[in-house]
PDB file of C-alpha atoms in Angstrom:
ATOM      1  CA  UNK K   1       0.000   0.000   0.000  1.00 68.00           C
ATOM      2  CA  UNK K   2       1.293   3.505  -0.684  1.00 81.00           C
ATOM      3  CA  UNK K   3       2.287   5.835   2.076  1.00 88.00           C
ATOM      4  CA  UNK K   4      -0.301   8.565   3.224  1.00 93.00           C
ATOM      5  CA  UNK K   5      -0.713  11.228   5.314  1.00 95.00           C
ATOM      6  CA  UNK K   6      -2.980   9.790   8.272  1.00 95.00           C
ATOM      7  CA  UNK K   7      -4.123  12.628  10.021  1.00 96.00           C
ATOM      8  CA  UNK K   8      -3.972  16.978   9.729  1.00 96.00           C
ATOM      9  CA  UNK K   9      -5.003  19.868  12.441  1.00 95.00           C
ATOM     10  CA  UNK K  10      -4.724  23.285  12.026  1.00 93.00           C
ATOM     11  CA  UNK K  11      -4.209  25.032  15.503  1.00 89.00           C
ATOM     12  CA  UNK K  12      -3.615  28.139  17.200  1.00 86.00           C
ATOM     13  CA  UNK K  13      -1.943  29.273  20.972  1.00 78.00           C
ATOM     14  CA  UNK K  14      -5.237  30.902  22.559  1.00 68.00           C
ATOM     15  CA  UNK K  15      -4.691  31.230  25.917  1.00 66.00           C
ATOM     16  CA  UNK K  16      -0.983  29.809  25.338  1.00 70.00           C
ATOM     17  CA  UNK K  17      -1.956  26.051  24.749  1.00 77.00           C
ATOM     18  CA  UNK K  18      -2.749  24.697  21.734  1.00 82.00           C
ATOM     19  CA  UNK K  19      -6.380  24.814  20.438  1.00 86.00           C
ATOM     20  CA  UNK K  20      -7.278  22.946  17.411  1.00 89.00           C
ATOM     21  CA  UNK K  21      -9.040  24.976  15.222  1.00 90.00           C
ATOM     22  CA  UNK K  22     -10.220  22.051  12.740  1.00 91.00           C
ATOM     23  CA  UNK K  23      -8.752  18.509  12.200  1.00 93.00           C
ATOM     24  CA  UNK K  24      -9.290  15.288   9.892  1.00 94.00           C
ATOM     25  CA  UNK K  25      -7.780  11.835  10.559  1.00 93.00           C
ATOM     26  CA  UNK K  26      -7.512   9.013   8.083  1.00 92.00           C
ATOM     27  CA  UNK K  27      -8.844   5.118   8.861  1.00 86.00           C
ATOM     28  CA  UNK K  28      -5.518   2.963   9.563  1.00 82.00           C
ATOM     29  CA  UNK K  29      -3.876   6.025  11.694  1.00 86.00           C
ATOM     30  CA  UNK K  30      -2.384   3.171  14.444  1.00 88.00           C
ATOM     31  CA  UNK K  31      -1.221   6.232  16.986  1.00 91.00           C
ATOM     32  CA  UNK K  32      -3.607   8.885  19.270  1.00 93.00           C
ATOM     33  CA  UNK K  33      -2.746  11.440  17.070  1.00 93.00           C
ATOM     34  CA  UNK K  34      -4.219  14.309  18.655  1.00 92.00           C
ATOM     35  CA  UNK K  35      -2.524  13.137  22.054  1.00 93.00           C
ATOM     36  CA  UNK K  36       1.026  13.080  19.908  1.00 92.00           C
ATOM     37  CA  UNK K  37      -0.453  16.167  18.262  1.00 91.00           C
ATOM     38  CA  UNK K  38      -0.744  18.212  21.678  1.00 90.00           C
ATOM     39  CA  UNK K  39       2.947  16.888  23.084  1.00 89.00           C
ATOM     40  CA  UNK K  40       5.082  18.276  19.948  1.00 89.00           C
ATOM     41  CA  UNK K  41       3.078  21.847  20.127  1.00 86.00           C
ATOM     42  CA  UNK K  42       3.105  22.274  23.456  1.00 84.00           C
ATOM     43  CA  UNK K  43       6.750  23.498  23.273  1.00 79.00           C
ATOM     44  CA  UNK K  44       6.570  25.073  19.956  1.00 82.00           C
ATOM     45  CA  UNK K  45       6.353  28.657  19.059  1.00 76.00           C
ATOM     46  CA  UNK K  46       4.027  30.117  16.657  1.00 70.00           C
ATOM     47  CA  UNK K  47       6.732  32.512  14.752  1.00 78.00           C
ATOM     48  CA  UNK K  48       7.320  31.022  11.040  1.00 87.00           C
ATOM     49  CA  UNK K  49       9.352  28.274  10.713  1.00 90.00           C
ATOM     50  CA  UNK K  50       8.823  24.172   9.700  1.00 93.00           C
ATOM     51  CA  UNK K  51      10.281  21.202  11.336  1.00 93.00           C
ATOM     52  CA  UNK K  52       9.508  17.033  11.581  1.00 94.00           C
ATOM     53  CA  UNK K  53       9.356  14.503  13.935  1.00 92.00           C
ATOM     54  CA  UNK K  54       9.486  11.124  14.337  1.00 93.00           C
ATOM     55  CA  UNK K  55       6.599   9.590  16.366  1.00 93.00           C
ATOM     56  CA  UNK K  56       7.375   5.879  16.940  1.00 89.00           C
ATOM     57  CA  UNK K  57       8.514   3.451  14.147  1.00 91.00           C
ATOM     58  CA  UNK K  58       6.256   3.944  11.770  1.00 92.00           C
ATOM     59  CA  UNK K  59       4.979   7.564  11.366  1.00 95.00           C
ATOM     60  CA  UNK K  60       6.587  11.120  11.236  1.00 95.00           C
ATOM     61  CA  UNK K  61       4.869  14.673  12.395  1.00 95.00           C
ATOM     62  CA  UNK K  62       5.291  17.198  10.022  1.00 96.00           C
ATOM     63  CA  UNK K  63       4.413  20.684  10.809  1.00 95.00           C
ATOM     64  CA  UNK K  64       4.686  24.472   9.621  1.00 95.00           C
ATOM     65  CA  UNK K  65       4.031  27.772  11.636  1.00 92.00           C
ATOM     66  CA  UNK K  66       2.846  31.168  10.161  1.00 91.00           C
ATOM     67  CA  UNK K  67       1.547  34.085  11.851  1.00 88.00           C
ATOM     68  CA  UNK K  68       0.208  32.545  14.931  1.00 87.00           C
ATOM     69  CA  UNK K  69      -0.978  29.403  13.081  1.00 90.00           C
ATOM     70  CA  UNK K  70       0.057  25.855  12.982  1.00 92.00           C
ATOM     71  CA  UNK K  71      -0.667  23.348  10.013  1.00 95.00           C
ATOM     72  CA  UNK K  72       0.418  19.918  10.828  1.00 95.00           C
ATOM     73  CA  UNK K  73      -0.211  16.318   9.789  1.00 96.00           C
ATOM     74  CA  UNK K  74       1.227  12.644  10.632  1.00 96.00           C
ATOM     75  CA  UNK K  75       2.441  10.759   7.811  1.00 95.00           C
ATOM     76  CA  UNK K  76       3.856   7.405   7.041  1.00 94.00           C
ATOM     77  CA  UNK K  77       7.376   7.652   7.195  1.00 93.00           C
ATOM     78  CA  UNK K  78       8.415   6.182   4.067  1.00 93.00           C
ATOM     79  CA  UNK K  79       6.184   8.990   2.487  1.00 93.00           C
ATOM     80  CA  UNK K  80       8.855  11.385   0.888  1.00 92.00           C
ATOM     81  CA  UNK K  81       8.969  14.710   2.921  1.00 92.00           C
ATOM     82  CA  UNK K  82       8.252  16.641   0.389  1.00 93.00           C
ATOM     83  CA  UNK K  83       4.581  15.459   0.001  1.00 94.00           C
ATOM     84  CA  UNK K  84       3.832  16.521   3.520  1.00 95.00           C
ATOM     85  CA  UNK K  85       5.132  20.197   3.385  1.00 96.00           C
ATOM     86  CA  UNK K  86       3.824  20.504   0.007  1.00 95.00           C
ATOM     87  CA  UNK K  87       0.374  19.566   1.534  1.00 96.00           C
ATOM     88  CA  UNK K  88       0.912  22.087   4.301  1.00 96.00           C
ATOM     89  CA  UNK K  89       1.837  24.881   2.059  1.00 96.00           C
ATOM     90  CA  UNK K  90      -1.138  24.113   0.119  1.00 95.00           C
ATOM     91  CA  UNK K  91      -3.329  24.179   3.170  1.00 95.00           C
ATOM     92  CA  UNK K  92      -1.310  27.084   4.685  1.00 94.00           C
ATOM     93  CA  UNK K  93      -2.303  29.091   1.463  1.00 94.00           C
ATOM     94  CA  UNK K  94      -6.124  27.772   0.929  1.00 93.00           C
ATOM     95  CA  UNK K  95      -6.920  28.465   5.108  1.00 92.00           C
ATOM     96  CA  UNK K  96      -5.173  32.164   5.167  1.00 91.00           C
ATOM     97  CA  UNK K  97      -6.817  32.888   1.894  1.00 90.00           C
ATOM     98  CA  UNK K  98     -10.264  32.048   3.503  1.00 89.00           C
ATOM     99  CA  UNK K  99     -10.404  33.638   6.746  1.00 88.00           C
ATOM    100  CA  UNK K 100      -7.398  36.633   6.319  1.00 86.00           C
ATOM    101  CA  UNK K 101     -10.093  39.254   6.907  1.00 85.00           C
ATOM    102  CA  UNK K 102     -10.667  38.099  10.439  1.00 86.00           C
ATOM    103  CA  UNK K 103      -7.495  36.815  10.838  1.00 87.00           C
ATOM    104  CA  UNK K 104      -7.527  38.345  14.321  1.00 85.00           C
ATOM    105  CA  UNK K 105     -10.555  36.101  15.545  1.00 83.00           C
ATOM    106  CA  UNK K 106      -8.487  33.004  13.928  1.00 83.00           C
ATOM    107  CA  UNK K 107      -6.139  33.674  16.635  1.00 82.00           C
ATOM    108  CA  UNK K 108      -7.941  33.492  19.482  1.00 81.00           C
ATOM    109  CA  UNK K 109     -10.480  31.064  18.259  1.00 80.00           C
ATOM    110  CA  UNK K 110     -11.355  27.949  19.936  1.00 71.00           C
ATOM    111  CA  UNK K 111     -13.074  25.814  17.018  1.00 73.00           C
ATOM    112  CA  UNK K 112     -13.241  25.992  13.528  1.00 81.00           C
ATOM    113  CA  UNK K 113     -14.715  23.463  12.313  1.00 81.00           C
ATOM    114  CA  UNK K 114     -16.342  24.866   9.428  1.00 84.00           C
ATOM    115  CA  UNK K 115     -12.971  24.426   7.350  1.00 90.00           C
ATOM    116  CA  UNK K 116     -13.236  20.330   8.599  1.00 90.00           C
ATOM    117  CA  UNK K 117     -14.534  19.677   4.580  1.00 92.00           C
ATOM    118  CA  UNK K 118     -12.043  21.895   3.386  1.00 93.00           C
ATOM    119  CA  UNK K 119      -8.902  20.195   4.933  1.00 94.00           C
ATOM    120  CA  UNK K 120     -10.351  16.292   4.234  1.00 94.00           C
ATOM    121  CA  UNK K 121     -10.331  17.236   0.395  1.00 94.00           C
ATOM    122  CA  UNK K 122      -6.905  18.302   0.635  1.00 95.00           C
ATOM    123  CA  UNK K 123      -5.787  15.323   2.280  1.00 95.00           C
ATOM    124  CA  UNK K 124      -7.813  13.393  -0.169  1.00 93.00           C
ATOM    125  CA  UNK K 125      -5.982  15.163  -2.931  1.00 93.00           C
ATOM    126  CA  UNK K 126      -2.561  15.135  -1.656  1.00 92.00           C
ATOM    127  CA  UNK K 127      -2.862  11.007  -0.903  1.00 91.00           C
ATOM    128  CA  UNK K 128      -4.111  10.733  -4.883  1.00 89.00           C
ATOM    129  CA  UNK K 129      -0.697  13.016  -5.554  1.00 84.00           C
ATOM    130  CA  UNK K 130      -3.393  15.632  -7.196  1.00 73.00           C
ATOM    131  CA  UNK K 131      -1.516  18.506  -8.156  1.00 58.00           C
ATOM    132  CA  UNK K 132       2.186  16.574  -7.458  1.00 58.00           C
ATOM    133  CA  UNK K 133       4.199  16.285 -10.835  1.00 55.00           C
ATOM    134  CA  UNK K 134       6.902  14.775  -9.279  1.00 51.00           C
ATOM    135  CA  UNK K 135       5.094  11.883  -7.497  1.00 55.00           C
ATOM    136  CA  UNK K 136       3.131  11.140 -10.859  1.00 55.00           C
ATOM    137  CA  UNK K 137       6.067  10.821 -12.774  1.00 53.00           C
ATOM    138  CA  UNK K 138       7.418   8.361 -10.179  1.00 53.00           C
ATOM    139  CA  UNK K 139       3.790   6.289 -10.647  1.00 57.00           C
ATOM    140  CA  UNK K 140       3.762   6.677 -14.145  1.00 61.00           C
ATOM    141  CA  UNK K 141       7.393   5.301 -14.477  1.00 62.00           C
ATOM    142  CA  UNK K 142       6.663   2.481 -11.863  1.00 61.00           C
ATOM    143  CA  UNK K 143       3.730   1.726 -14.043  1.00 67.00           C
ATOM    144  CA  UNK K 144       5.617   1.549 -16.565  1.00 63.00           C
ATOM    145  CA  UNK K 145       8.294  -0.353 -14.955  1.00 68.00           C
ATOM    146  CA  UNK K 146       5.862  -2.851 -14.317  1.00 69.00           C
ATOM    147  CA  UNK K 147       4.142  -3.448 -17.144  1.00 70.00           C
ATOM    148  CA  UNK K 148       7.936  -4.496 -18.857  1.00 67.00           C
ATOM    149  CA  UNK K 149       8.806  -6.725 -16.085  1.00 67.00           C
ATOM    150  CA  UNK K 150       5.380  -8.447 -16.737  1.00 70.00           C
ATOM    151  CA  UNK K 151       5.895  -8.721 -20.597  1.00 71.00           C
ATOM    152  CA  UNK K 152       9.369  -9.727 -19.783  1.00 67.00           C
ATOM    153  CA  UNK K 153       7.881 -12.749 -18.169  1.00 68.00           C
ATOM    154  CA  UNK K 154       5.635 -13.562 -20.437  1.00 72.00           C
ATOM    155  CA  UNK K 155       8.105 -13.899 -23.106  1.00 63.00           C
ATOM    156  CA  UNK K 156      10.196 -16.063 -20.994  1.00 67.00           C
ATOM    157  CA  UNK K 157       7.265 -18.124 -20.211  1.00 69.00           C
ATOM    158  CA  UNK K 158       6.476 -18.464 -23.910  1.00 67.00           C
ATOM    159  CA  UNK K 159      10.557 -19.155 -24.893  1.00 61.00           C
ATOM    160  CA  UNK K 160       9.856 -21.931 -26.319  1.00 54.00           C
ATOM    161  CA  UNK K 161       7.120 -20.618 -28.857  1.00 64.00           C
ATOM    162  CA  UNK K 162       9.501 -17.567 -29.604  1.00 64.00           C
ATOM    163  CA  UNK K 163      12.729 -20.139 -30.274  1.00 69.00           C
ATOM    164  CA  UNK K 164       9.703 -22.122 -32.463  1.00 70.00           C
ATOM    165  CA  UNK K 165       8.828 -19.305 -34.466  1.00 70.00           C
ATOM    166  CA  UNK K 166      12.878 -18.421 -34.916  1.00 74.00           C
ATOM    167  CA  UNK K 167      13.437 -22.002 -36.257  1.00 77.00           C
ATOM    168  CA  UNK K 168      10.171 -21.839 -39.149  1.00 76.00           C
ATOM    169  CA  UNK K 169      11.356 -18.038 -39.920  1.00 78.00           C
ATOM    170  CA  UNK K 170      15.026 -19.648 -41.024  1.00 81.00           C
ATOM    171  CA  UNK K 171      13.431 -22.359 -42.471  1.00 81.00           C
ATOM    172  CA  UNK K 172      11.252 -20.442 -44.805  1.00 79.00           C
ATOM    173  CA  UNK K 173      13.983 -18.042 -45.448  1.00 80.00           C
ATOM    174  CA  UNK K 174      16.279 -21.258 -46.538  1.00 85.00           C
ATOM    175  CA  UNK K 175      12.810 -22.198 -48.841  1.00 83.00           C
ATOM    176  CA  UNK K 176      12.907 -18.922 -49.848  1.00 79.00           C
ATOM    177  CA  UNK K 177      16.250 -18.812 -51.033  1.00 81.00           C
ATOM    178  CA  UNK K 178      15.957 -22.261 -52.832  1.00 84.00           C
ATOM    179  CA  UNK K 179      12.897 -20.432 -54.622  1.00 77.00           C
ATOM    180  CA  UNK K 180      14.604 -17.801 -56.274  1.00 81.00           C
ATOM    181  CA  UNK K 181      17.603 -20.023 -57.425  1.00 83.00           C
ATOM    182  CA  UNK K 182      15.090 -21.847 -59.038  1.00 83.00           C
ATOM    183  CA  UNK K 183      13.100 -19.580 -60.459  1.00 80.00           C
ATOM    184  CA  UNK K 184      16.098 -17.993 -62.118  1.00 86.00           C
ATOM    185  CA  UNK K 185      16.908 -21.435 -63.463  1.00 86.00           C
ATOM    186  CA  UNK K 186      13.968 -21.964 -65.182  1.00 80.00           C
ATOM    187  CA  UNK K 187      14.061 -18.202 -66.367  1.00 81.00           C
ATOM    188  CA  UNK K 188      17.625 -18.414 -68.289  1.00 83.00           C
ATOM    189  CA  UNK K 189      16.377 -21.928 -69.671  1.00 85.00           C
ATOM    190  CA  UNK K 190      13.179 -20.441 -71.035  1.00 84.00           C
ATOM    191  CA  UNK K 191      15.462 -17.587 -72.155  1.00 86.00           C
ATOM    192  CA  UNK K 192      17.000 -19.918 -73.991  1.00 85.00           C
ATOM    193  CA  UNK K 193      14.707 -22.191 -75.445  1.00 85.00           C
ATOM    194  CA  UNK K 194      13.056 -18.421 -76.802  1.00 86.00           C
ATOM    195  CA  UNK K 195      16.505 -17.958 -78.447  1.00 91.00           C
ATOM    196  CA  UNK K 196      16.884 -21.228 -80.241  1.00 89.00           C
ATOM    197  CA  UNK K 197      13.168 -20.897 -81.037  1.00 87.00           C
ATOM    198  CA  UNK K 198      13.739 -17.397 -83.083  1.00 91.00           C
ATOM    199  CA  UNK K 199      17.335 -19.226 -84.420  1.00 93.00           C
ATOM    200  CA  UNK K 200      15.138 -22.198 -86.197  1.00 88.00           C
ATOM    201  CA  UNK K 201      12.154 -19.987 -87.290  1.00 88.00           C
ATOM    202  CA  UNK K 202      14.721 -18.018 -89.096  1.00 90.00           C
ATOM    203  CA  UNK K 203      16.138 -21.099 -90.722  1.00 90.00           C
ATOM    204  CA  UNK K 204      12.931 -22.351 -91.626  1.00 88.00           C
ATOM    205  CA  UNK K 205      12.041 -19.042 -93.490  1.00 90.00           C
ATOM    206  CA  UNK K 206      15.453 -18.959 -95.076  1.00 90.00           C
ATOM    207  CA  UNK K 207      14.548 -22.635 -96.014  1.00 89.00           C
ATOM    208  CA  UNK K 208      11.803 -22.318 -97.426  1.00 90.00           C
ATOM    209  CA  UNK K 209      12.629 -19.434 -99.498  1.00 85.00           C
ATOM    210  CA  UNK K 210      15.388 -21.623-101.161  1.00 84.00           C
ATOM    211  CA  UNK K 211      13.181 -23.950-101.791  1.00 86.00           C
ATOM    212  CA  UNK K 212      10.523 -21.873-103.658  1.00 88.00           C
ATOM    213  CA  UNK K 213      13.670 -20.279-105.868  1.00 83.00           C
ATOM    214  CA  UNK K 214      15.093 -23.714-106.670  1.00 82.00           C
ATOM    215  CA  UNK K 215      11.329 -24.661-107.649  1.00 84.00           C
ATOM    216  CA  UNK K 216      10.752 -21.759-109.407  1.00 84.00           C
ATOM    217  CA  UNK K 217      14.398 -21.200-111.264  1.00 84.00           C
ATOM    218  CA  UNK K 218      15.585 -24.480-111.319  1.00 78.00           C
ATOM    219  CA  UNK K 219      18.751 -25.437-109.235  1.00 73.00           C
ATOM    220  CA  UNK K 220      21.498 -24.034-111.362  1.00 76.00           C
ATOM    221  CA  UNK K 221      18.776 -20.727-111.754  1.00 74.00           C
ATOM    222  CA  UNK K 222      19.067 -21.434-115.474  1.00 76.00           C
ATOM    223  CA  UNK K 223      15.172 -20.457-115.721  1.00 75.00           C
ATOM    224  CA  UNK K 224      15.557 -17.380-113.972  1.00 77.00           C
ATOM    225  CA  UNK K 225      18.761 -16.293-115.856  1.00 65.00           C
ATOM    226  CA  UNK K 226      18.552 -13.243-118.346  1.00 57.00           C
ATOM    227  CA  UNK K 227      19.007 -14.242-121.916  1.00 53.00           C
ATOM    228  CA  UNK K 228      21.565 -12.333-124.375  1.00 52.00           C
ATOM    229  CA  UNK K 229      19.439 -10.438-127.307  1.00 55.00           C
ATOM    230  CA  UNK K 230      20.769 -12.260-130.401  1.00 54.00           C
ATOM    231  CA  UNK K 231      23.447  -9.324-131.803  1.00 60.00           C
ATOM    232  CA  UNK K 232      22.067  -7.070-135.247  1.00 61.00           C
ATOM    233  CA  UNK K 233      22.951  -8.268-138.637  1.00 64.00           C
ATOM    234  CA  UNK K 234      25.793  -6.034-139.766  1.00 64.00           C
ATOM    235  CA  UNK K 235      24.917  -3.062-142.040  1.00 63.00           C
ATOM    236  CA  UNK K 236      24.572  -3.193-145.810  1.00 56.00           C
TER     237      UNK K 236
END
């Protein structure tokens, strides 16, 4: 399961102990959180500055103070710090924005709770890493991480269908290969039978044209020979 943040409480110092203002807590929290909540504020002063701590093995308090206010939340400790403080700026900003024009009762309020809605959707958001680039690149490259150690495994699993299909892609390129040889064979053969065809057509035709002549002018050509006109009797 991923690590969340399991609980946030805004508070202030009226009457010099902490007051929570408004809180929300997450189901699996394992630790009285605002029991741990009350023994790290007791001690610490409201001027601006931000700070963790680690409350048994498995959790860390996170917390910023700004003008009088504290935001603070438990987390998982294998959360990255950043996501905490990021969530407390964001809450920081969205609670000062909201009440800043009676800032002055915010400080010596006693409850709050009308923000309770408010800070559950931010912790809502913040555990879905809405509005964290960083943390959705991470998912997105685990995702994607996963998804090529699972085809990775599947391609093992099927090795023996992938060395199957290597063997009948060689063999077809070997048939292949015998193909074309013997398709150019049979292409300079009929080449060649074309060639002798056209040598004895000629023949024949060169043949036959003897043949006609000797017929027709005998085989010496005597009948086809021009005669000498017989010369003129001499003159008287």
């Amino acid at each position: 399961m991923d690590p969340l943040i399991r609980y946030a409480v805004i508070s202030n110092r009226a009457q010099g102990q902490p007051q929570f203002l408004c809180e929300f807590q997450v189901h699996g929290c394992t630790v009285n959180a605002p029991d741990v909540t009350r023994t790290v504020l007791k001690d610490v002063k409201t001027h601006d500055h931000k700070a963790s701590y680690a409350v048994g093995d498995d959790y860390l308090y996170h917390y910023i103070a700004h003008d009088g206010v504290v935001y603070s939340c438990i987390a998982d400790k294998d959360l990255e710090r950043r996501v905490p403080f990021l969530f407390l700026d964001t809450v920081k900003a969205s609670f000062a924005g909201k009440y800043r024009a009676q800032w002055q009762s915010v400080l010596e309020s006693k409850d709050m709770r009308g923000y309770n809605s408010e800070l559950k959707k931010e912790v809502e958001k913040s555990n879905r890493g809405d509005g964290d680039t960083i943390r959705k690149v991470h998912q997105q490259t685990d995702e994607v991480q996963s998804k090529l150690a699972d085809n990775l495994d599947k391609v093992i699993q099927r090795g023996e269908k992938v060395t199957d299909l290597m063997d009948n892609t060689n063999v077809l390129d070997k048939q292949a290969g015998r193909f074309k040889s013997k398709a150019t064979t049979l292409n300079s053969r009929m080449q060649s039978r074309k060639i002798k065809m056209i040598i004895f057509v000629v023949f024949l035709v060169l043949l036959i044209g003897w043949v006609i002549s000797v017929v027709i002018c005998g085989f010496d050509y005597s009948k086809c020979g021009s005669k000498t006109p017989a010369p003129s009797p001499p003159p008287k």
